[in-house]
Amino acid sequence: MKMCAFASRNTKEILRDRLNVIFGLGFPLIVLLLLTIIQSNVPQELFPLRKLTPGIAVFGLSFVSLFSATVISRDRSSSLMLRLYSSPMRPADYILGYTLPLLPMSIAQTLICFAAALALGLEWSVNILLSIAVLVPAMLLFIAVGLICGTLLNDKQVGGICGALLTNLTAWLSDTWFDVSLVGGAFEKIANALPFIHAVKAGRAAYNGEFSSIMPELWWVIVYAAVFMLLAAVIFKKKMKT
Amino acid sequence: MKAIETRKLSKSYGDICAVKELDLVVNEGELFALLGVNGAGKTTTIKMLSGLTEPTGGEFSVLGRSKMEDIKPLINVSPQETAIAPNLTVRENLEFICGIYGFDRAESKARAAAMLREFSMEEVARQKAKTLSGGWQRRLSIAMALISEPKLLFLDEPTLGLDVIARRELWHIIEGLKGRVTVILTTHYLEEAEALSDRLAVMAKGRLIAVGTASELMAKAGCDKFEDAFVALCGGGAAV
Ligand SMILES: Nc1ncnc2c1ncn2[C@@H]1O[C@H](COP(=O)(O)OP(=O)(O)O)[C@@H](O)[C@H]1O
Ligand SMILES: [Mg+2]
């Protein structure tokens, strides 16, 4: 059970990085709170929780990429990697060992996001569970992005690319902060070509019980997730040889 | 069976030839020292033999095997730089290595406990590795190399950064491995290398200059002291 030992170590390494965890969990929650407060002060429907919560959940997942990329790039720059590479672990052990711990963490983060929304007044519905399930492909996508960034970038670059760029892309292009169709043009086209908006819309459809609208959106995310996972595996294997 | 056999093993990085046509045989059970000034190619040799980098020429076998996936379970490495998981405790680091070498939980726990005792690390067992002093980290790093009970152990400058006491303790531990494990050791402490090693090799500029027991090397260089022999073999002295 080489992979399990490695996965367990990675879990500890991530969760014991307190600052990372507090930031990754806390920041999305603060945004959720702020936008809800703004909503309560204006008469128009800007950020209703039923639309906002899946958006913030996806935004929160972008921090999972940051977690995984940070661990991997730190490992790569330390001599620990020499030790791991000379051990009997195989490429699949690394990839699964880095991926698997992040899935429960992503689910936990999404759960916390919905719990916070419930406390702020989101109406309870069993569909919340479906909405969380629908976000699983998005979780895998963000984990894969983290794997790729961690494998290709150094510590500082990870902070920039995953910490700043990816979180902002997720925030701006996901229909969470504003209605992308109101901006229109190239912006809308780009947003629709990327998976973030589709993940959010699938999550919303699930919560609203509009079941037939889920899959058309979710396919985007599933395909993106599959491609990025495959890419992550290929890049990692290639990088391991050098 | 030989612990290590290399034939014209070479590694170049672009124009730099780090190791050049190395022909080396290490017997099983030997404590073998690889000596040479910085940049001689010692670390590169270890990296090739432990699967960390692919040779650009030549071939090698370790314990009669030539496929890296067959070799890896039998070897372990203490890299030149301390290699530990910073956010794990000392005990967790040891158990972690057991895990990735395929031991179950009970076995891992037992081995970690034994290793903590052997390395007198029980008092820091619950401390996170990143909070240890440099000397303790090094000690942990070496314990992590030993815990899988490899048949062949590479120790790349194991005493680097250790104080006198820790260094002596470590030499003592290495001495205790003699006969049980084949050990390939690089070091700049010539006295200890001379006293402990069964055989020694001197490398310079990627090439193997001489191999033999300490007295054979001294005879070859025509010197009474090992350090003088080393300097003479490296082509040092007036030439440098
Ligand atoms: N990754 C690398 N890229 C380029 N040159 C390298 C690399 N690793 C080692 N070298 C060069 O190879 C030579 C041998 O290095 P090394 O094996 O580390 O020597 P030693 O361990 O004996 O001090 C040196 O000239 C070093 O600069
Ligand atoms: Mg070296």
Coordinates of C-alpha atoms and ligand atoms in Angstrom, one line a residue:
Chain A
M1 CA 0.0 0.0 0.0
K2 CA 2.7 2.4 -1.1
M3 CA 0.1 4.8 -2.6
C4 CA -1.8 4.9 0.7
A5 CA 1.3 5.8 2.7
F6 CA 2.0 8.5 0.3
A7 CA -1.6 9.8 0.2
S8 CA -1.6 9.9 4.0
R9 CA 1.6 11.9 4.1
N10 CA 0.3 14.4 1.6
T11 CA -2.9 14.8 3.6
K12 CA -0.9 15.7 6.7
E13 CA 1.4 17.9 4.7
I14 CA -1.5 20.0 3.3
L15 CA -3.7 20.1 6.5
R16 CA -0.7 21.1 8.7
D17 CA -0.1 24.1 6.5
R18 CA -2.5 26.2 8.7
L19 CA -2.2 29.4 6.7
N20 CA -3.1 27.7 3.5
V21 CA -6.1 26.0 5.0
I22 CA -7.4 29.1 6.8
F23 CA -7.0 31.1 3.6
G24 CA -8.5 28.5 1.3
L25 CA -11.6 28.0 3.6
G26 CA -11.9 31.4 5.0
F27 CA -11.6 33.6 1.9
P28 CA -14.6 32.1 0.0
L29 CA -16.7 32.3 3.1
I30 CA -15.9 36.0 3.5
V31 CA -16.8 36.6 -0.1
L32 CA -20.1 34.7 0.5
L33 CA -20.8 36.8 3.6
L34 CA -20.0 40.2 1.9
L35 CA -22.1 39.6 -1.2
T36 CA -25.0 38.4 1.0
I37 CA -24.7 41.6 3.1
I38 CA -24.7 43.7 -0.1
Q39 CA -27.7 41.8 -1.4
S40 CA -29.6 42.5 1.8
N41 CA -29.1 46.2 1.3
V42 CA -30.3 46.5 -2.3
P43 CA -33.8 45.9 -3.6
Q44 CA -32.7 44.2 -6.9
E45 CA -31.8 40.6 -7.1
L46 CA -28.0 40.7 -7.4
F47 CA -26.6 37.8 -5.4
P48 CA -29.4 35.6 -4.3
L49 CA -28.0 32.7 -2.3
R50 CA -29.5 30.0 -4.6
K51 CA -27.3 31.4 -7.4
L52 CA -24.4 32.6 -5.3
T53 CA -23.6 29.5 -3.3
P54 CA -22.7 27.1 -6.2
G55 CA -20.5 30.0 -7.6
I56 CA -18.7 30.5 -4.3
A57 CA -18.3 26.7 -4.0
V58 CA -16.5 26.6 -7.4
F59 CA -14.5 29.6 -6.5
G60 CA -13.4 27.8 -3.3
L61 CA -12.3 24.9 -5.3
S62 CA -9.7 27.0 -7.1
F63 CA -7.9 27.1 -3.8
V64 CA -7.6 23.3 -3.9
S65 CA -5.5 23.7 -7.0
L66 CA -3.3 26.0 -4.9
F67 CA -3.0 23.4 -2.2
S68 CA -2.0 20.6 -4.4
A69 CA 0.3 22.6 -6.6
T70 CA 2.1 24.0 -3.5
V71 CA 2.7 20.6 -2.0
I72 CA 4.0 19.1 -5.3
S73 CA 6.3 22.0 -6.3
R74 CA 7.7 22.1 -2.7
D75 CA 8.4 18.4 -2.9
R76 CA 10.0 18.8 -6.3
S77 CA 12.4 21.5 -5.0
S78 CA 13.4 19.5 -1.9
S79 CA 15.7 16.6 -1.7
L80 CA 12.7 14.5 -0.5
M81 CA 11.9 14.0 -4.1
L82 CA 15.3 12.2 -4.6
R83 CA 14.3 9.9 -1.9
L84 CA 10.9 9.2 -3.3
Y85 CA 12.2 8.7 -6.8
S86 CA 14.7 6.1 -5.6
S87 CA 11.9 4.3 -3.7
P88 CA 9.8 1.5 -5.3
M89 CA 6.9 3.9 -5.9
R90 CA 5.5 3.9 -9.4
P91 CA 4.1 6.9 -11.4
A92 CA 0.5 5.9 -10.6
D93 CA 1.3 5.9 -6.9
Y94 CA 2.4 9.5 -7.1
I95 CA -0.5 10.7 -9.2
L96 CA -3.1 8.9 -7.1
G97 CA -1.3 9.8 -3.9
Y98 CA -1.4 13.5 -4.7
T99 CA -5.0 13.3 -6.1
L100 CA -6.9 11.2 -3.7
P101 CA -6.4 13.2 -0.5
L102 CA -7.7 16.3 -2.2
L103 CA -11.0 14.8 -3.2
P104 CA -12.4 14.5 0.4
M105 CA -10.9 18.0 1.1
S106 CA -12.7 19.4 -1.9
I107 CA -16.0 17.8 -0.8
A108 CA -15.5 19.1 2.8
Q109 CA -14.9 22.6 1.5
T110 CA -18.0 22.5 -0.6
L111 CA -20.0 21.2 2.3
I112 CA -18.8 24.0 4.5
C113 CA -19.7 26.5 1.8
F114 CA -23.2 25.2 1.6
A115 CA -23.5 25.0 5.4
A116 CA -22.5 28.6 5.7
A117 CA -25.0 29.6 3.0
L118 CA -27.7 27.7 4.9
A119 CA -26.8 29.7 8.0
L120 CA -27.1 32.9 6.0
G121 CA -30.6 32.0 4.8
L122 CA -30.3 29.6 1.9
E123 CA -33.4 27.4 1.8
W124 CA -32.7 23.8 2.7
S125 CA -33.3 21.2 0.1
V126 CA -32.2 17.7 -0.6
N127 CA -31.0 19.0 -3.9
I128 CA -28.1 20.6 -2.1
L129 CA -26.6 17.1 -1.9
L130 CA -27.1 16.6 -5.6
S131 CA -25.5 20.0 -6.2
I132 CA -22.4 18.9 -4.3
A133 CA -22.3 15.7 -6.3
V134 CA -22.6 17.6 -9.5
L135 CA -19.5 19.6 -8.5
V136 CA -17.3 16.5 -8.2
P137 CA -16.1 16.7 -11.8
A138 CA -15.1 20.4 -11.1
M139 CA -13.2 19.1 -8.1
L140 CA -11.3 16.7 -10.2
L141 CA -10.6 19.4 -12.7
F142 CA -9.1 21.8 -10.1
I143 CA -7.1 18.9 -8.6
A144 CA -5.7 18.1 -12.1
V145 CA -4.8 21.8 -12.7
G146 CA -3.0 21.8 -9.4
L147 CA -1.1 18.6 -10.4
I148 CA 0.0 20.2 -13.6
C149 CA 1.0 23.5 -12.1
G150 CA 2.9 21.8 -9.3
T151 CA 4.7 19.6 -11.7
L152 CA 5.7 22.4 -14.1
L153 CA 6.2 25.5 -11.9
N154 CA 8.3 26.4 -8.9
D155 CA 7.0 27.5 -5.5
K156 CA 6.7 31.2 -6.4
Q157 CA 5.2 30.7 -9.8
V158 CA 2.5 28.4 -8.2
G159 CA 1.6 31.3 -5.9
G160 CA 1.1 33.6 -9.0
I161 CA -0.5 31.2 -11.4
C162 CA -2.7 29.2 -9.0
G163 CA -3.0 31.7 -6.2
A164 CA -3.8 34.8 -8.3
L165 CA -4.6 33.9 -11.9
L166 CA -6.7 30.8 -11.5
T167 CA -8.7 32.1 -8.5
N168 CA -9.4 35.3 -10.5
L169 CA -10.3 33.5 -13.7
T170 CA -12.7 31.3 -11.7
A171 CA -14.2 34.3 -10.0
W172 CA -14.7 36.6 -13.0
L173 CA -15.7 34.0 -15.6
S174 CA -18.1 32.0 -13.6
D175 CA -21.2 34.1 -13.6
T176 CA -20.9 34.5 -9.9
W177 CA -19.9 38.2 -9.4
F178 CA -22.0 39.4 -12.4
D179 CA -24.1 38.0 -15.2
V180 CA -21.6 37.2 -17.9
S181 CA -24.3 37.5 -20.6
L182 CA -24.7 41.2 -19.6
V183 CA -21.1 41.8 -20.7
G184 CA -21.5 39.8 -23.8
G185 CA -19.1 39.8 -26.7
A186 CA -15.7 38.2 -26.6
F187 CA -15.9 38.0 -22.8
E188 CA -19.0 35.9 -22.9
K189 CA -17.5 33.7 -25.5
I190 CA -14.4 33.1 -23.5
A191 CA -16.4 32.4 -20.4
N192 CA -18.5 29.9 -22.2
A193 CA -15.5 28.1 -23.7
L194 CA -14.0 27.7 -20.2
P195 CA -15.4 25.1 -17.7
F196 CA -16.0 27.4 -14.7
I197 CA -19.3 28.9 -15.8
H198 CA -20.6 25.5 -16.7
A199 CA -19.7 24.0 -13.4
V200 CA -21.6 26.8 -11.6
K201 CA -24.6 26.5 -13.9
A202 CA -24.8 22.8 -13.4
G203 CA -24.6 23.3 -9.6
R204 CA -27.4 25.8 -9.8
A205 CA -29.5 23.6 -11.9
A206 CA -29.1 20.8 -9.5
Y207 CA -30.1 23.0 -6.5
N208 CA -33.1 24.4 -8.3
G209 CA -34.3 20.9 -9.3
E210 CA -33.9 21.7 -13.0
F211 CA -32.6 18.2 -13.6
S212 CA -32.7 18.3 -17.4
S213 CA -30.4 21.4 -17.5
I214 CA -27.6 19.6 -15.5
M215 CA -26.0 17.4 -18.0
P216 CA -25.7 19.8 -20.9
E217 CA -23.6 22.0 -18.6
L218 CA -21.8 19.2 -16.8
W219 CA -20.5 17.6 -20.0
W220 CA -18.2 20.6 -20.4
V221 CA -16.7 20.1 -17.0
I222 CA -16.4 16.3 -17.3
V223 CA -14.5 16.6 -20.6
Y224 CA -12.3 19.3 -19.3
A225 CA -11.6 17.3 -16.1
A226 CA -10.8 14.1 -18.1
V227 CA -8.5 15.9 -20.5
F228 CA -6.6 17.7 -17.7
M229 CA -6.3 14.5 -15.6
L230 CA -4.8 12.7 -18.5
L231 CA -2.5 15.7 -19.2
A232 CA -1.5 15.8 -15.6
A233 CA -0.5 12.1 -15.7
V234 CA 1.4 12.4 -18.9
I235 CA 3.3 15.6 -17.8
F236 CA 4.1 14.1 -14.4
K237 CA 5.4 10.9 -15.9
K238 CA 7.5 12.8 -18.4
K239 CA 8.9 15.1 -15.8
M240 CA 9.8 12.2 -13.5
K241 CA 12.2 10.9 -16.0
T242 CA 14.4 14.0 -16.0
Chain B
M1 CA 27.1 -12.0 -7.1
K2 CA 28.4 -8.5 -7.0
A3 CA 26.6 -5.7 -5.3
I4 CA 27.5 -3.3 -8.1
E5 CA 29.1 -3.7 -11.5
T6 CA 29.4 -0.9 -13.9
R7 CA 30.8 -1.0 -17.5
K8 CA 31.8 2.3 -19.1
L9 CA 29.1 4.0 -17.1
S10 CA 28.9 7.7 -18.2
K11 CA 26.8 10.7 -17.7
S12 CA 27.2 14.1 -19.4
Y13 CA 25.2 17.2 -19.0
G14 CA 25.6 19.0 -22.3
D15 CA 29.4 19.6 -22.6
I16 CA 30.1 18.7 -19.0
C17 CA 31.1 15.1 -18.5
A18 CA 30.1 14.4 -14.9
V19 CA 31.1 10.7 -15.0
K20 CA 33.3 9.2 -17.7
E21 CA 33.4 5.5 -18.6
L22 CA 33.3 4.3 -15.0
D23 CA 34.2 0.6 -14.5
L24 CA 33.6 -0.3 -10.9
V25 CA 32.9 -3.5 -9.0
V26 CA 31.7 -3.5 -5.4
N27 CA 31.4 -6.8 -3.6
E28 CA 28.4 -7.7 -1.5
G29 CA 28.8 -6.8 2.2
E30 CA 31.5 -4.3 1.5
L31 CA 31.8 -0.9 3.0
F32 CA 33.0 1.0 0.0
A33 CA 34.1 4.6 0.1
L34 CA 33.9 6.8 -3.0
L35 CA 36.3 9.7 -2.6
G36 CA 37.1 12.7 -4.6
V37 CA 37.1 16.5 -4.4
N38 CA 33.9 18.4 -5.1
G39 CA 32.7 17.9 -8.6
A40 CA 34.5 14.6 -9.1
G41 CA 31.3 12.9 -10.0
K42 CA 30.5 11.0 -6.8
T43 CA 26.9 12.2 -6.4
T44 CA 26.2 11.7 -10.1
T45 CA 27.4 8.1 -9.9
I46 CA 25.1 7.4 -6.9
K47 CA 22.2 9.1 -8.8
M48 CA 22.7 6.8 -11.8
L49 CA 22.9 3.7 -9.6
S50 CA 19.8 4.6 -7.7
G51 CA 17.7 5.4 -10.7
L52 CA 17.6 9.2 -10.1
T53 CA 19.1 10.0 -13.4
E54 CA 19.7 8.0 -16.5
P55 CA 23.2 7.3 -17.7
T56 CA 24.1 8.7 -21.1
G57 CA 26.4 5.8 -21.8
G58 CA 27.5 2.4 -20.5
E59 CA 25.5 0.0 -18.3
F60 CA 25.4 -1.3 -14.8
S61 CA 23.9 -4.0 -12.6
V62 CA 23.0 -3.9 -8.9
L63 CA 22.8 -7.2 -7.0
G64 CA 22.6 -9.0 -10.4
R65 CA 19.7 -6.9 -11.6
S66 CA 19.7 -4.4 -14.3
K67 CA 16.1 -3.1 -14.4
M68 CA 15.5 -0.2 -12.1
E69 CA 12.2 -1.5 -10.9
D70 CA 13.9 -4.7 -9.7
I71 CA 16.7 -2.7 -8.1
K72 CA 14.6 -0.1 -6.2
P73 CA 13.1 -2.3 -3.5
L74 CA 16.6 -3.5 -2.5
I75 CA 18.3 -0.1 -2.2
N76 CA 17.9 3.1 -0.2
V77 CA 19.6 6.4 -0.4
S78 CA 20.5 9.1 2.0
P79 CA 20.9 12.1 -0.4
Q80 CA 23.7 14.6 0.0
E81 CA 21.1 17.2 1.1
T82 CA 18.9 16.3 4.0
A83 CA 15.7 14.8 2.6
I84 CA 12.8 14.7 5.0
A85 CA 9.1 15.6 5.0
P86 CA 9.0 18.9 6.9
N87 CA 5.5 18.8 8.3
L88 CA 5.6 15.2 9.5
T89 CA 7.0 14.3 12.9
V90 CA 10.1 12.3 13.2
R91 CA 8.2 9.1 13.9
E92 CA 5.8 9.8 11.0
N93 CA 8.7 10.4 8.6
L94 CA 10.1 6.9 9.5
E95 CA 6.8 5.2 9.2
F96 CA 6.2 7.0 5.9
I97 CA 9.3 5.5 4.4
C98 CA 8.3 2.1 5.5
G99 CA 4.9 2.7 3.9
I100 CA 6.4 3.6 0.5
Y101 CA 8.6 0.6 0.6
G102 CA 5.5 -1.6 1.0
F103 CA 5.5 -2.6 4.7
D104 CA 2.2 -2.8 6.5
R105 CA 1.2 -0.5 9.4
A106 CA 2.2 -2.8 12.2
E107 CA 5.6 -3.6 10.7
S108 CA 6.1 0.1 10.0
K109 CA 5.4 1.1 13.6
A110 CA 7.7 -1.6 14.9
R111 CA 10.5 -0.6 12.6
A112 CA 10.1 3.1 13.4
A113 CA 10.2 2.4 17.1
A114 CA 13.4 0.3 16.8
M115 CA 15.0 3.0 14.6
L116 CA 14.1 5.8 17.1
R117 CA 15.9 3.7 19.8
E118 CA 18.9 2.9 17.7
F119 CA 19.4 6.6 16.7
S120 CA 18.6 7.9 20.2
M121 CA 15.8 10.0 18.7
E122 CA 13.0 9.0 21.1
E123 CA 13.0 12.5 22.7
V124 CA 12.2 14.2 19.4
A125 CA 9.9 11.5 18.0
R126 CA 6.8 13.7 18.2
Q127 CA 8.5 16.8 16.9
K128 CA 7.8 18.1 13.4
A129 CA 10.9 17.5 11.3
K130 CA 11.1 21.1 10.1
T131 CA 11.6 22.2 13.7
L132 CA 14.7 20.0 14.3
S133 CA 18.2 21.4 14.2
G134 CA 20.3 20.7 11.1
G135 CA 22.2 17.9 12.8
W136 CA 19.0 16.1 14.0
Q137 CA 17.5 16.5 10.5
R138 CA 20.5 14.8 9.0
R139 CA 20.3 12.0 11.5
L140 CA 16.7 11.5 10.7
S141 CA 17.5 11.6 7.0
I142 CA 20.0 8.8 7.5
A143 CA 17.6 6.8 9.7
M144 CA 15.1 7.0 6.8
A145 CA 17.6 5.4 4.5
L146 CA 18.2 2.6 6.9
I147 CA 14.7 1.8 7.9
S148 CA 13.8 -0.2 4.8
E149 CA 16.7 -2.5 5.6
P150 CA 18.2 -2.2 2.1
K151 CA 20.7 -4.7 0.8
L152 CA 22.6 -1.8 -0.7
L153 CA 22.7 1.6 1.0
F154 CA 24.1 4.8 -0.5
L155 CA 25.2 7.4 1.9
D156 CA 26.1 10.6 0.1
E157 CA 28.2 12.7 2.5
P158 CA 26.3 11.5 5.6
T159 CA 28.3 13.5 8.1
L160 CA 27.9 16.8 6.3
G161 CA 26.8 19.4 8.8
L162 CA 27.0 17.2 11.9
D163 CA 28.9 18.2 15.0
V164 CA 31.8 16.1 16.3
I165 CA 29.7 14.0 18.7
A166 CA 26.9 13.3 16.2
R167 CA 29.5 12.5 13.6
R168 CA 31.2 10.0 15.9
E169 CA 27.9 8.4 16.7
L170 CA 27.1 8.1 13.0
W171 CA 30.4 6.5 12.2
H172 CA 29.7 4.1 14.9
I173 CA 26.3 3.2 13.4
I174 CA 27.8 2.9 10.0
E175 CA 30.5 0.6 11.4
G176 CA 27.7 -1.5 12.9
L177 CA 26.3 -2.0 9.4
K178 CA 29.5 -3.7 8.2
G179 CA 28.9 -7.1 6.8
R180 CA 25.1 -6.8 7.1
V181 CA 24.6 -4.3 4.3
T182 CA 26.6 -3.2 1.4
V183 CA 27.3 0.5 1.9
I184 CA 28.5 3.0 -0.7
L185 CA 29.7 6.0 1.1
T186 CA 31.0 9.4 0.0
T187 CA 32.8 11.6 2.4
H188 CA 35.5 14.2 2.8
Y189 CA 36.6 12.8 6.1
L190 CA 39.5 10.8 4.9
E191 CA 40.6 9.5 8.3
E192 CA 37.2 7.9 9.0
A193 CA 36.9 6.6 5.5
E194 CA 40.4 5.0 5.8
A195 CA 39.6 3.4 9.2
L196 CA 36.1 2.1 8.3
S197 CA 36.1 1.1 4.6
D198 CA 36.9 -2.3 3.2
R199 CA 37.9 -0.7 0.0
L200 CA 38.1 2.8 -1.4
A201 CA 37.9 4.4 -4.8
V202 CA 39.3 7.8 -5.8
M203 CA 37.5 9.8 -8.5
A204 CA 38.7 12.9 -10.2
K205 CA 37.0 14.9 -13.0
G206 CA 34.5 12.1 -13.6
R207 CA 37.1 9.4 -13.9
L208 CA 38.0 6.5 -11.7
I209 CA 41.6 7.0 -10.7
A210 CA 42.3 4.2 -8.3
V211 CA 40.5 1.4 -6.4
G212 CA 41.7 -0.7 -3.5
T213 CA 42.2 -1.1 0.2
A214 CA 43.7 1.9 2.0
S215 CA 47.1 0.3 2.1
E216 CA 47.0 -0.6 -1.6
L217 CA 46.2 3.0 -2.4
M218 CA 49.0 4.3 -0.3
A219 CA 51.4 1.8 -1.9
K220 CA 50.2 2.9 -5.3
A221 CA 50.8 6.5 -4.6
G222 CA 54.0 5.8 -2.7
C223 CA 52.9 7.6 0.4
D224 CA 52.9 6.7 4.1
K225 CA 49.8 8.7 5.0
F226 CA 46.4 8.1 3.4
E227 CA 45.7 11.8 3.0
D228 CA 48.9 12.3 1.1
A229 CA 48.0 9.3 -1.1
F230 CA 44.6 10.8 -1.8
V231 CA 46.1 14.2 -2.8
A232 CA 48.7 12.5 -5.0
L233 CA 46.0 10.3 -6.7
C234 CA 43.7 13.3 -7.3
G235 CA 46.6 15.0 -9.1
G236 CA 46.6 17.6 -6.4
G237 CA 49.6 19.1 -4.6
A238 CA 51.6 21.4 -6.9
A239 CA 49.4 20.8 -9.8
V240 CA 46.3 22.6 -8.3
Ligands
LIG1 N1 22.1 18.4 -13.0 C1 23.3 18.8 -13.5 N2 23.5 19.7 -14.5 C2 24.7 20.1 -15.0 N3 25.8 19.7 -14.4 C3 25.8 18.9 -13.4 C4 24.6 18.4 -12.8 N4 24.8 17.6 -11.8 C5 26.2 17.6 -11.7 N5 26.7 18.3 -12.6 C6 28.2 18.5 -12.8 O1 28.8 17.2 -12.8 C7 30.0 17.3 -12.1 C8 30.1 16.2 -11.0 O2 29.2 16.6 -10.0 P1 28.8 15.7 -8.7 O3 28.5 14.3 -9.2 O4 27.8 16.4 -7.9 O5 30.2 15.7 -8.0 P2 30.6 15.3 -6.5 O6 29.4 14.7 -5.8 O7 31.7 14.4 -6.6 O8 30.9 16.6 -5.8 C9 30.2 18.7 -11.6 O9 31.1 19.4 -12.5 C10 28.8 19.2 -11.6 O10 28.9 20.6 -11.9
MG2 MG 28.3 15.2 -4.2

